[in-house]
PDB file of C-alpha atoms in Angstrom:
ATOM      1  CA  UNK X 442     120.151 176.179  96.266  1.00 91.00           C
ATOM      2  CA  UNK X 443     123.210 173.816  97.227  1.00 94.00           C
ATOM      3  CA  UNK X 444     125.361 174.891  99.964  1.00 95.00           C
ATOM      4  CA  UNK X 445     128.273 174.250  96.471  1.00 95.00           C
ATOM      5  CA  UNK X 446     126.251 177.125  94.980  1.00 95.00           C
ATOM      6  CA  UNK X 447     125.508 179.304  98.128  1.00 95.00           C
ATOM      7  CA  UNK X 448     129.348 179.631  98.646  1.00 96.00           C
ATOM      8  CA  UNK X 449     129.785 180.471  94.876  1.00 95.00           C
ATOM      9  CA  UNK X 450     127.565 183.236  95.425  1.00 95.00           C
ATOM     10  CA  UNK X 451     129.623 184.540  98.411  1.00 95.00           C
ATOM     11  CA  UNK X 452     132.650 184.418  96.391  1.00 96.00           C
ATOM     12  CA  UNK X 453     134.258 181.375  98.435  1.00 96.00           C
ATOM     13  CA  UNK X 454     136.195 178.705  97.017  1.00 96.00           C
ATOM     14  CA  UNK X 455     134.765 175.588  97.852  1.00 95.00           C
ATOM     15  CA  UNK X 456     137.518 173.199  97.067  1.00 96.00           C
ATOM     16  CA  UNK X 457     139.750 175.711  99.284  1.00 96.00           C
ATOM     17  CA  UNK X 458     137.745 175.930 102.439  1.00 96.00           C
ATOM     18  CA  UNK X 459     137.056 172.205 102.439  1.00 96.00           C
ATOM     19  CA  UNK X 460     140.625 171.347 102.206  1.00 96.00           C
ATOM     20  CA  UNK X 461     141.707 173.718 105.107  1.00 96.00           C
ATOM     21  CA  UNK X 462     139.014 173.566 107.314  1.00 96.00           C
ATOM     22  CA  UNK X 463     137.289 170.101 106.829  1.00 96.00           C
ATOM     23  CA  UNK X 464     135.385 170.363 110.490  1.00 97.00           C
ATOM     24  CA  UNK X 465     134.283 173.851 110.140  1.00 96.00           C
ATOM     25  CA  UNK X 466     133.091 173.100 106.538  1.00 97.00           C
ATOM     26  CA  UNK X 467     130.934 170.035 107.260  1.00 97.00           C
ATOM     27  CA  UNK X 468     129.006 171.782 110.482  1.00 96.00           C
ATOM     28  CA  UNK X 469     128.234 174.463 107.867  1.00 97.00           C
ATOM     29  CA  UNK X 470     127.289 172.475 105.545  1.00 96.00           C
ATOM     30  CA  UNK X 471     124.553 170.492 107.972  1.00 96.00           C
ATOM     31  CA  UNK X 472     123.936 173.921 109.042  1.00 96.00           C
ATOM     32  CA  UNK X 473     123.047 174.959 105.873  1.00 96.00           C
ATOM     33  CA  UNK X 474     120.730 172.078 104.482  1.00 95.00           C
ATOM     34  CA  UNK X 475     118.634 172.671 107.603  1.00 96.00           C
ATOM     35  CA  UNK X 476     117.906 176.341 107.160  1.00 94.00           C
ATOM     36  CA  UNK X 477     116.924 179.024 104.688  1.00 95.00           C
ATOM     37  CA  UNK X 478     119.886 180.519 102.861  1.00 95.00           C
ATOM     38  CA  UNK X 479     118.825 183.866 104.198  1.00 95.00           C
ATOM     39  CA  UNK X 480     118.693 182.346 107.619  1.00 96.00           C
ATOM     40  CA  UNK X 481     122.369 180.552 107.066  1.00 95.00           C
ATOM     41  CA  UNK X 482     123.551 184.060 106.324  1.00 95.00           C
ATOM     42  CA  UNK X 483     122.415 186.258 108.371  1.00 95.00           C
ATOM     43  CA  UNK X 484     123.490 183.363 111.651  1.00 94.00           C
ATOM     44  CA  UNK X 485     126.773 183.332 110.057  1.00 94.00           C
ATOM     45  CA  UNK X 486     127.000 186.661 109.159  1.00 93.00           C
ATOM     46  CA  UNK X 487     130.619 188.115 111.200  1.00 95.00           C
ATOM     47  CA  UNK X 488     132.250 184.458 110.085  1.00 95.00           C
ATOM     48  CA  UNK X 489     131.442 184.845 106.251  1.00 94.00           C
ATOM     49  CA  UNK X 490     133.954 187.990 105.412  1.00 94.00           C
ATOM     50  CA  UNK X 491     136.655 186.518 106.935  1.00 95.00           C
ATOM     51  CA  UNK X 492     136.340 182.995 105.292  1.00 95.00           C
ATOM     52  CA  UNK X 493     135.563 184.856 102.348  1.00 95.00           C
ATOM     53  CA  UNK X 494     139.259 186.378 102.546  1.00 95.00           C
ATOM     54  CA  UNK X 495     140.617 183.208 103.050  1.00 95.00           C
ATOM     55  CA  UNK X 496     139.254 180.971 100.562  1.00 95.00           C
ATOM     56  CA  UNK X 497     138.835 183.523  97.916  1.00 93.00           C
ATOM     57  CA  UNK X 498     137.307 182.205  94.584  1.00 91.00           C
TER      58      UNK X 498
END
């Protein structure tokens, strides 16, 4: 899975959330091609509701 397709699956608009947030978006991303996808969600877990609210797909 591609972090693209892991953020589909959490309803979060890619294109959105790298536009606003360009840091936060890239230290995920790293984040995320190092770990599980289980793992990436559960340490990001209180930070994933919010962005999903903001960069709704």
């Amino acid at each position: 899975m591609t972090f693209e397709e892991y953020l589909i699956s959490k309803k979060i608009s890619k294109e959105k959330f790298a536009k606003a947030e360009p840091e936060r978006f890239e230290e995920w991303k790293v984040l995320f091609e190092q770990m599980h996808p289980e793992s990436f969600t559960m340490h990001k877990k209180f930070f994933l509701n919010p962005t999903r609210r903001k960069y709704h797909l």
